[in-house]
Amino acid sequence: MVLNIGVIGAGLIGRDHIRRVTDDLPGARVSAVADVDLDRAKSVAAGLPAAKPLPTGLDVIADDDVDAVLVTSWGPTHEEYVLAAIAEGKQVFCEKPLATTREACERIIDAEVAAGKRLVMVGYMRRYDPAYRALKAAVTAGEIGAPLMFHSVHRNPAVPPHYSSNMIINDTCAHDVDITRFLLESEVAAVRVLTPARRNRRDPEHLTEAMLVLEMANGVLVDVEASINIAYGYDIRGEIVGETGTVSLGEATPTVLRRDGGYRGQVPANWQDRFRSAYDAEFRAWIAAASRGESTGPSTWDGYATTVVCETGLAAWRTGDRVEASLRDKPGLYGDPVTPASHE
Ligand code: NAD
Ligand code: ISE
């Protein structure tokens, strides 16, 4: 069976996922594309073997030639499309964030619980990255004793012009929040946000550097350093400190050159380069599950928990206070009532 995917949002990551489905992965093809920029949808569809452009995202979801839906439009539009896909009974892959507010995520939880089965996977692809998986495997194997602290570093060379100051927390750090929950198998209990008094002279109008301190429900302490204007490359780091050792992500450089008494490697240029194999793996998993009529990977609950933590982070940033993150009771559909799912 070939899974027919309808795409909503043919921007940067939408086109990257379309290329992935069309050229790199078996088992699926793109059958419809919509974008608020209809010309963009038409030109993207024209370059594909079996896709038609449709006027709106809702047309994509309702279309008989669409088995499953890929939402890659802007964050504030995700709720409408995810709810419509659930109402249609179609599997949906939604790029992060699941939705931009706690309330919107809760409406999606309610709809999915009422449908009685998981239909939504959220694009927190780091869970599929080989380096993060190896980090988690080392902890699970007891290599460093019980984890006590986690340092997470997320550096972007630059961000698009529409990036507002809030986005360093709810768009960039969202990944660190999700991967922290995955690695440490615990929810975030409280958040503090610190920012340097010295502003980055390359963009003094915006918040481009921030440090989040996350207190996990299981007592582990986490710091997240985010820099979204670092210029030198896309640099993702992580180190877990345990009772008897530490384990960190390896360098992402493909080669290390030693000459003239020195050595040199490469820093990935952007998220597409750094996480290519993670995006491929998450899509392989989604295509396989959706073809069986099932969902997998980061769930609506994971999307909800991360959005709540990011909202809490924004409140902590505005007030300068430590703010507690409170989640609603977890429905049985999403597994263990306390611990985030640990498999994917
Ligand atoms: P983008 O601006 O390049 O593309 C978004 C596209 O959606 C644009 O073509 C826009 O015209 C279209 N669009 C907007 N509203 C729409 C609507 N209501 N219906 C149909 N189309 C609509 O943005 P992007 O960088 O591709 O980001 C898209 C989403 O993917 C965001 O939620 C972002 O957070 C997420 N993202 C995730 C990752 C990751 O690493 N997982 C990386 C980049 C972006
Ligand atoms: C972008 O939306 C992503 O999701 C990238 O993975 C992240 O590194 C970047 O900061 C975000 O803007």
CSV table of C-alpha atoms and ligand atoms in Angstrom, one decimal:
chain,number,residue,atom,x,y,z
A,1,MET,CA,0.0,0.0,0.0
A,2,VAL,CA,1.2,3.5,-0.7
A,3,LEU,CA,0.1,6.1,1.8
A,4,ASN,CA,-1.3,9.3,0.1
A,5,ILE,CA,-0.3,12.3,2.1
A,6,GLY,CA,-1.9,15.7,1.9
A,7,VAL,CA,0.4,18.6,2.8
A,8,ILE,CA,-0.8,21.9,4.4
A,9,GLY,CA,1.9,24.5,4.3
A,10,ALA,CA,4.6,24.3,1.5
A,11,GLY,CA,7.2,26.5,3.2
A,12,LEU,CA,10.7,25.6,4.4
A,13,ILE,CA,10.0,22.4,6.3
A,14,GLY,CA,6.9,21.5,4.3
A,15,ARG,CA,9.0,21.3,1.2
A,16,ASP,CA,11.8,19.5,3.0
A,17,HIS,CA,9.3,16.8,4.2
A,18,ILE,CA,7.8,16.7,0.6
A,19,ARG,CA,11.2,16.0,-0.8
A,20,ARG,CA,11.8,13.3,1.9
A,21,VAL,CA,8.5,11.5,1.1
A,22,THR,CA,9.0,11.9,-2.7
A,23,ASP,CA,12.7,11.1,-3.1
A,24,ASP,CA,14.1,9.4,-0.1
A,25,LEU,CA,11.5,7.2,1.7
A,26,PRO,CA,9.4,4.3,0.5
A,27,GLY,CA,5.7,3.7,1.2
A,28,ALA,CA,4.2,7.1,0.6
A,29,ARG,CA,3.6,9.9,-1.9
A,30,VAL,CA,2.2,13.4,-1.8
A,31,SER,CA,-1.2,13.5,-3.3
A,32,ALA,CA,-2.3,17.1,-2.4
A,33,VAL,CA,-0.8,20.4,-1.4
A,34,ALA,CA,-2.3,23.6,0.0
A,35,ASP,CA,-0.8,26.8,1.1
A,36,VAL,CA,-2.3,30.2,1.8
A,37,ASP,CA,0.0,31.3,-1.0
A,38,LEU,CA,-1.9,29.3,-3.7
A,39,ASP,CA,0.7,30.0,-6.3
A,40,ARG,CA,3.3,28.3,-4.1
A,41,ALA,CA,1.0,25.3,-3.6
A,42,LYS,CA,0.5,25.1,-7.4
A,43,SER,CA,4.2,25.3,-8.2
A,44,VAL,CA,5.2,22.7,-5.5
A,45,ALA,CA,2.4,20.3,-6.7
A,46,ALA,CA,3.5,20.8,-10.3
A,47,GLY,CA,6.9,19.4,-9.5
A,48,LEU,CA,5.5,16.2,-8.0
A,49,PRO,CA,4.4,13.0,-9.7
A,50,ALA,CA,1.0,12.6,-8.2
A,51,ALA,CA,0.0,15.8,-6.4
A,52,LYS,CA,-2.8,18.3,-7.0
A,53,PRO,CA,-2.9,21.8,-5.5
A,54,LEU,CA,-6.0,22.6,-3.4
A,55,PRO,CA,-7.3,26.0,-2.3
A,56,THR,CA,-7.3,25.4,1.5
A,57,GLY,CA,-6.0,23.1,4.2
A,58,LEU,CA,-9.5,22.0,5.0
A,59,ASP,CA,-9.9,20.9,1.4
A,60,VAL,CA,-6.8,18.7,1.8
A,61,ILE,CA,-8.2,17.1,4.9
A,62,ALA,CA,-11.6,16.3,3.3
A,63,ASP,CA,-10.1,15.1,0.0
A,64,ASP,CA,-10.7,11.4,-0.9
A,65,ASP,CA,-7.3,11.1,-2.4
A,66,VAL,CA,-5.7,11.9,1.0
A,67,ASP,CA,-5.2,9.1,3.5
A,68,ALA,CA,-3.1,11.0,6.0
A,69,VAL,CA,-2.3,14.7,6.6
A,70,LEU,CA,0.9,16.6,7.1
A,71,VAL,CA,0.6,20.0,8.8
A,72,THR,CA,3.6,22.3,8.2
A,73,SER,CA,1.9,25.7,8.2
A,74,TRP,CA,2.6,28.3,10.9
A,75,GLY,CA,2.1,27.3,14.5
A,76,PRO,CA,-1.1,29.4,15.2
A,77,THR,CA,-2.9,27.5,12.3
A,78,HIS,CA,-2.1,24.0,13.6
A,79,GLU,CA,-5.1,23.6,15.9
A,80,GLU,CA,-7.7,24.1,13.2
A,81,TYR,CA,-6.1,21.5,10.9
A,82,VAL,CA,-5.3,19.0,13.6
A,83,LEU,CA,-8.9,19.1,14.9
A,84,ALA,CA,-10.3,18.8,11.3
A,85,ALA,CA,-8.1,15.8,10.7
A,86,ILE,CA,-9.3,14.1,13.9
A,87,ALA,CA,-12.9,14.8,12.9
A,88,GLU,CA,-12.2,13.2,9.6
A,89,GLY,CA,-10.6,10.2,11.3
A,90,LYS,CA,-7.4,10.7,9.4
A,91,GLN,CA,-3.9,10.2,10.8
A,92,VAL,CA,-2.1,13.6,11.1
A,93,PHE,CA,1.6,14.5,11.5
A,94,CYS,CA,1.8,18.0,12.9
A,95,GLU,CA,5.0,19.9,13.0
A,96,LYS,CA,5.9,21.5,16.3
A,97,PRO,CA,4.2,23.1,18.1
A,98,LEU,CA,1.1,21.0,18.4
A,99,ALA,CA,-0.7,24.3,19.0
A,100,THR,CA,0.4,27.6,20.5
A,101,THR,CA,-1.7,27.8,23.7
A,102,ARG,CA,-2.5,25.4,26.5
A,103,GLU,CA,-6.2,25.8,25.7
A,104,ALA,CA,-5.8,24.9,22.1
A,105,CYS,CA,-3.8,21.8,23.0
A,106,GLU,CA,-6.5,20.8,25.5
A,107,ARG,CA,-9.1,21.0,22.8
A,108,ILE,CA,-7.0,18.6,20.7
A,109,ILE,CA,-6.6,16.3,23.6
A,110,ASP,CA,-10.4,16.3,24.2
A,111,ALA,CA,-11.1,15.6,20.5
A,112,GLU,CA,-8.6,12.8,20.3
A,113,VAL,CA,-9.8,11.2,23.5
A,114,ALA,CA,-13.4,11.4,22.2
A,115,ALA,CA,-12.2,9.7,19.0
A,116,GLY,CA,-10.9,6.9,21.2
A,117,LYS,CA,-7.6,6.4,19.4
A,118,ARG,CA,-4.4,8.2,18.8
A,119,LEU,CA,-4.4,10.1,15.5
A,120,VAL,CA,-1.8,12.7,16.1
A,121,MET,CA,2.0,12.6,15.9
A,122,VAL,CA,4.0,15.8,16.7
A,123,GLY,CA,7.2,16.6,15.0
A,124,TYR,CA,9.6,16.5,17.9
A,125,MET,CA,12.2,14.8,15.8
A,126,ARG,CA,15.1,14.9,18.3
A,127,ARG,CA,13.7,11.7,19.8
A,128,TYR,CA,14.7,9.9,16.6
A,129,ASP,CA,18.2,11.4,16.4
A,130,PRO,CA,20.8,8.6,16.8
A,131,ALA,CA,23.0,10.7,19.1
A,132,TYR,CA,20.1,11.5,21.5
A,133,ARG,CA,19.0,7.9,21.5
A,134,ALA,CA,22.6,6.8,22.4
A,135,LEU,CA,22.6,9.4,25.2
A,136,LYS,CA,19.3,7.9,26.6
A,137,ALA,CA,20.5,4.3,26.1
A,138,ALA,CA,23.6,5.1,28.2
A,139,VAL,CA,21.5,6.5,31.0
A,140,THR,CA,19.0,3.6,30.9
A,141,ALA,CA,21.9,1.1,31.0
A,142,GLY,CA,23.1,2.7,34.2
A,143,GLU,CA,26.4,3.9,32.8
A,144,ILE,CA,26.4,7.2,34.9
A,145,GLY,CA,24.2,6.2,37.8
A,146,ALA,CA,21.0,8.2,38.4
A,147,PRO,CA,20.9,11.4,36.4
A,148,LEU,CA,21.1,14.6,38.5
A,149,MET,CA,21.5,17.4,36.0
A,150,PHE,CA,21.2,18.0,32.2
A,151,HIS,CA,22.9,20.8,30.2
A,152,SER,CA,21.2,21.5,26.9
A,153,VAL,CA,22.6,23.9,24.3
A,154,HIS,CA,20.6,25.0,21.3
A,155,ARG,CA,22.4,27.5,19.0
A,156,ASN,CA,21.0,28.8,15.7
A,157,PRO,CA,23.2,30.8,13.3
A,158,ALA,CA,20.2,33.1,12.5
A,159,VAL,CA,16.4,33.0,12.5
A,160,PRO,CA,13.9,34.4,9.9
A,161,PRO,CA,13.0,38.1,10.1
A,162,HIS,CA,9.5,37.4,11.5
A,163,TYR,CA,11.0,35.8,14.7
A,164,SER,CA,9.7,37.7,17.7
A,165,SER,CA,11.4,37.7,21.1
A,166,ASN,CA,8.9,35.1,22.5
A,167,MET,CA,10.0,32.6,19.9
A,168,ILE,CA,13.3,31.9,21.5
A,169,ILE,CA,11.3,30.2,24.2
A,170,ASN,CA,8.2,28.8,22.5
A,171,ASP,CA,9.7,28.0,19.1
A,172,THR,CA,13.4,27.2,19.7
A,173,CYS,CA,13.5,26.0,23.4
A,174,ALA,CA,10.4,23.9,22.7
A,175,HIS,CA,12.8,21.2,21.3
A,176,ASP,CA,14.9,21.2,24.5
A,177,VAL,CA,11.8,20.9,26.6
A,178,ASP,CA,10.6,17.9,24.7
A,179,ILE,CA,13.9,16.1,24.5
A,180,THR,CA,14.4,16.7,28.3
A,181,ARG,CA,11.1,15.1,29.1
A,182,PHE,CA,12.1,12.2,26.8
A,183,LEU,CA,15.6,11.7,28.2
A,184,LEU,CA,14.7,12.1,31.9
A,185,GLU,CA,11.3,10.5,31.7
A,186,SER,CA,9.8,13.2,33.9
A,187,GLU,CA,7.6,16.2,33.5
A,188,VAL,CA,8.8,19.8,34.1
A,189,ALA,CA,7.6,21.1,37.4
A,190,ALA,CA,8.9,24.7,37.4
A,191,VAL,CA,10.7,27.1,35.1
A,192,ARG,CA,13.0,30.1,35.6
A,193,VAL,CA,14.3,32.3,32.7
A,194,LEU,CA,17.5,34.4,32.8
A,195,THR,CA,18.7,36.6,30.1
A,196,PRO,CA,22.0,38.5,29.7
A,197,ALA,CA,21.9,42.2,30.6
A,198,ARG,CA,24.2,42.7,27.7
A,199,ARG,CA,22.3,42.6,24.5
A,200,ASN,CA,23.7,41.1,21.3
A,201,ARG,CA,24.9,44.1,19.1
A,202,ARG,CA,23.9,42.1,16.0
A,203,ASP,CA,20.2,42.4,17.0
A,204,PRO,CA,19.7,44.6,20.1
A,205,GLU,CA,15.9,44.8,19.5
A,206,HIS,CA,15.2,41.2,20.1
A,207,LEU,CA,15.9,38.6,22.8
A,208,THR,CA,18.4,36.4,21.1
A,209,GLU,CA,20.0,34.7,24.1
A,210,ALA,CA,18.3,33.1,27.0
A,211,MET,CA,18.9,30.5,29.7
A,212,LEU,CA,16.0,28.4,31.1
A,213,VAL,CA,16.3,26.5,34.3
A,214,LEU,CA,13.9,23.6,34.4
A,215,GLU,CA,13.1,21.7,37.7
A,216,MET,CA,11.9,18.3,36.8
A,217,ALA,CA,9.3,16.5,38.8
A,218,ASN,CA,11.8,13.7,39.5
A,219,GLY,CA,14.2,16.2,41.1
A,220,VAL,CA,16.7,16.5,38.1
A,221,LEU,CA,17.8,20.1,37.4
A,222,VAL,CA,18.2,21.2,33.8
A,223,ASP,CA,19.7,24.3,32.1
A,224,VAL,CA,18.9,25.2,28.5
A,225,GLU,CA,21.1,27.8,26.8
A,226,ALA,CA,19.5,29.1,23.7
A,227,SER,CA,21.2,31.5,21.2
A,228,ILE,CA,19.5,32.2,18.0
A,229,ASN,CA,22.0,34.6,16.4
A,230,ILE,CA,25.3,32.8,17.0
A,231,ALA,CA,26.5,33.2,13.4
A,232,TYR,CA,29.0,30.4,13.4
A,233,GLY,CA,26.7,27.4,12.7
A,234,TYR,CA,23.9,25.3,14.1
A,235,ASP,CA,25.3,23.8,17.2
A,236,ILE,CA,23.3,21.3,19.4
A,237,ARG,CA,24.9,20.1,22.6
A,238,GLY,CA,23.8,18.1,25.6
A,239,GLU,CA,25.4,16.5,28.6
A,240,ILE,CA,23.8,14.5,31.4
A,241,VAL,CA,25.5,14.5,34.8
A,242,GLY,CA,24.9,11.4,36.8
A,243,GLU,CA,25.9,10.1,40.2
A,244,THR,CA,29.0,8.4,38.9
A,245,GLY,CA,29.8,9.8,35.4
A,246,THR,CA,28.6,12.0,32.6
A,247,VAL,CA,27.5,11.4,29.1
A,248,SER,CA,27.3,13.9,26.3
A,249,LEU,CA,26.2,14.1,22.7
A,250,GLY,CA,29.2,13.5,20.3
A,251,GLU,CA,30.4,16.2,17.9
A,252,ALA,CA,28.3,16.4,14.8
A,253,THR,CA,31.3,16.9,12.5
A,254,PRO,CA,31.7,14.4,9.6
A,255,THR,CA,35.5,14.8,9.6
A,256,VAL,CA,38.2,16.1,11.8
A,257,LEU,CA,41.2,17.5,9.9
A,258,ARG,CA,44.6,17.5,11.7
A,259,ARG,CA,47.4,19.5,10.2
A,260,ASP,CA,49.9,22.3,10.9
A,261,GLY,CA,49.8,21.5,14.6
A,262,GLY,CA,46.0,22.0,14.9
A,263,TYR,CA,42.7,20.3,14.1
A,264,ARG,CA,39.5,21.4,12.5
A,265,GLY,CA,36.0,20.0,12.1
A,266,GLN,CA,32.7,21.3,10.8
A,267,VAL,CA,29.6,22.7,12.5
A,268,PRO,CA,26.3,21.8,10.8
A,269,ALA,CA,24.9,24.8,8.9
A,270,ASN,CA,21.3,24.5,9.9
A,271,TRP,CA,18.6,22.2,11.4
A,272,GLN,CA,18.1,20.5,8.0
A,273,ASP,CA,21.7,19.3,8.1
A,274,ARG,CA,22.0,18.5,11.7
A,275,PHE,CA,18.8,16.5,12.0
A,276,ARG,CA,18.5,15.0,8.6
A,277,SER,CA,18.6,11.4,9.8
A,278,ALA,CA,16.2,12.2,12.6
A,279,TYR,CA,13.6,13.7,10.2
A,280,ASP,CA,14.0,10.6,8.0
A,281,ALA,CA,13.5,8.2,10.9
A,282,GLU,CA,10.5,10.0,12.3
A,283,PHE,CA,8.9,10.0,8.9
A,284,ARG,CA,9.7,6.3,8.4
A,285,ALA,CA,8.0,5.6,11.7
A,286,TRP,CA,4.9,7.8,10.9
A,287,ILE,CA,4.4,6.4,7.4
A,288,ALA,CA,4.6,2.8,8.8
A,289,ALA,CA,2.2,3.6,11.6
A,290,ALA,CA,-0.3,5.6,9.5
A,291,SER,CA,-0.4,2.9,6.9
A,292,ARG,CA,-1.7,0.6,9.6
A,293,GLY,CA,-4.2,3.3,10.7
A,294,GLU,CA,-2.1,3.9,13.9
A,295,SER,CA,-0.1,6.7,15.4
A,296,THR,CA,3.3,6.6,17.1
A,297,GLY,CA,6.0,8.8,18.5
A,298,PRO,CA,5.5,12.2,20.3
A,299,SER,CA,1.8,12.3,21.1
A,300,THR,CA,-0.8,15.0,21.6
A,301,TRP,CA,0.1,14.8,25.3
A,302,ASP,CA,3.8,15.5,24.6
A,303,GLY,CA,2.8,18.4,22.4
A,304,TYR,CA,0.5,19.7,25.1
A,305,ALA,CA,3.1,19.3,27.9
A,306,THR,CA,5.8,21.2,25.9
A,307,THR,CA,3.4,24.0,25.0
A,308,VAL,CA,2.5,24.4,28.7
A,309,VAL,CA,6.1,24.5,29.7
A,310,CYS,CA,6.9,27.1,27.1
A,311,GLU,CA,4.0,29.3,28.2
A,312,THR,CA,5.2,28.9,31.7
A,313,GLY,CA,8.7,30.0,30.5
A,314,LEU,CA,7.2,33.1,28.9
A,315,ALA,CA,5.5,34.0,32.2
A,316,ALA,CA,8.8,33.3,34.1
A,317,TRP,CA,10.6,35.6,31.6
A,318,ARG,CA,8.1,38.4,31.9
A,319,THR,CA,7.9,38.3,35.7
A,320,GLY,CA,11.5,37.3,36.5
A,321,ASP,CA,10.0,34.7,38.9
A,322,ARG,CA,10.2,30.9,39.3
A,323,VAL,CA,6.8,29.7,37.9
A,324,GLU,CA,5.3,26.3,38.4
A,325,ALA,CA,4.1,24.4,35.4
A,326,SER,CA,0.8,22.7,35.9
A,327,LEU,CA,-0.6,20.0,33.7
A,328,ARG,CA,-4.1,18.6,33.7
A,329,ASP,CA,-4.7,14.9,34.5
A,330,LYS,CA,-3.3,12.7,31.8
A,331,PRO,CA,-5.9,10.7,29.9
A,332,GLY,CA,-5.3,6.9,29.7
A,333,LEU,CA,-4.9,7.2,25.9
A,334,TYR,CA,-1.4,8.6,26.5
A,335,GLY,CA,0.0,5.9,28.7
A,336,ASP,CA,1.5,6.1,32.2
A,337,PRO,CA,-0.3,8.8,34.3
A,338,VAL,CA,3.0,10.3,35.6
A,339,THR,CA,5.9,9.5,33.3
A,340,PRO,CA,6.2,10.7,29.7
A,341,ALA,CA,6.4,7.9,27.2
A,342,SER,CA,10.0,6.8,27.0
A,343,HIS,CA,10.1,4.7,23.8
A,344,GLU,CA,10.0,7.4,21.1
B,1,NAD,P1,7.6,28.8,6.6
B,1,NAD,O1,7.1,30.2,6.9
B,1,NAD,O2,8.8,28.6,5.8
B,1,NAD,O3,6.4,27.9,5.9
B,1,NAD,C1,5.1,27.9,6.4
B,1,NAD,C2,4.2,27.8,5.2
B,1,NAD,O4,2.8,27.7,5.6
B,1,NAD,C3,4.2,29.0,4.3
B,1,NAD,O5,4.4,28.6,2.9
B,1,NAD,C4,2.9,29.7,4.5
B,1,NAD,O6,2.4,30.4,3.4
B,1,NAD,C5,2.0,28.5,4.8
B,1,NAD,N1,0.8,28.8,5.6
B,1,NAD,C6,0.7,29.6,6.7
B,1,NAD,N2,-0.6,29.6,7.1
B,1,NAD,C7,-1.2,28.7,6.4
B,1,NAD,C8,-2.6,28.2,6.4
B,1,NAD,N3,-3.5,28.7,7.3
B,1,NAD,N4,-2.9,27.3,5.6
B,1,NAD,C9,-2.0,26.8,4.6
B,1,NAD,N5,-0.7,27.2,4.6
B,1,NAD,C10,-0.4,28.2,5.4
B,1,NAD,O7,7.8,28.1,8.0
B,1,NAD,P2,8.6,26.8,8.4
B,1,NAD,O8,9.9,27.1,8.9
B,1,NAD,O9,8.4,25.8,7.3
B,1,NAD,O10,7.8,26.3,9.7
B,1,NAD,C11,6.5,25.7,9.6
B,1,NAD,C12,6.2,24.9,10.9
B,1,NAD,O11,7.2,23.9,11.1
B,1,NAD,C13,6.3,25.8,12.2
B,1,NAD,O12,5.3,25.4,13.1
B,1,NAD,C14,7.7,25.5,12.7
B,1,NAD,O13,7.8,25.7,14.1
B,1,NAD,C15,7.9,24.1,12.3
B,1,NAD,N6,9.3,23.8,12.1
B,1,NAD,C16,9.8,22.7,12.7
B,1,NAD,C17,11.2,22.4,12.6
B,1,NAD,C18,11.7,21.2,13.3
B,1,NAD,O14,12.9,21.1,13.5
B,1,NAD,N7,10.9,20.2,13.7
B,1,NAD,C19,12.0,23.2,11.8
B,1,NAD,C20,11.4,24.3,11.2
B,1,NAD,C21,10.1,24.6,11.3
B,2,ISE,C1,12.8,25.9,14.1
B,2,ISE,O1,11.4,26.2,14.0
B,2,ISE,C2,13.1,24.6,14.5
B,2,ISE,O2,12.2,23.8,14.9
B,2,ISE,C3,14.5,24.2,14.6
B,2,ISE,O3,14.7,22.9,14.9
B,2,ISE,C4,15.1,25.1,15.7
B,2,ISE,O4,16.5,24.9,15.9
B,2,ISE,C5,14.9,26.6,15.4
B,2,ISE,O5,15.3,27.3,16.5
B,2,ISE,C6,13.4,26.8,15.2
B,2,ISE,O6,13.2,28.2,14.8
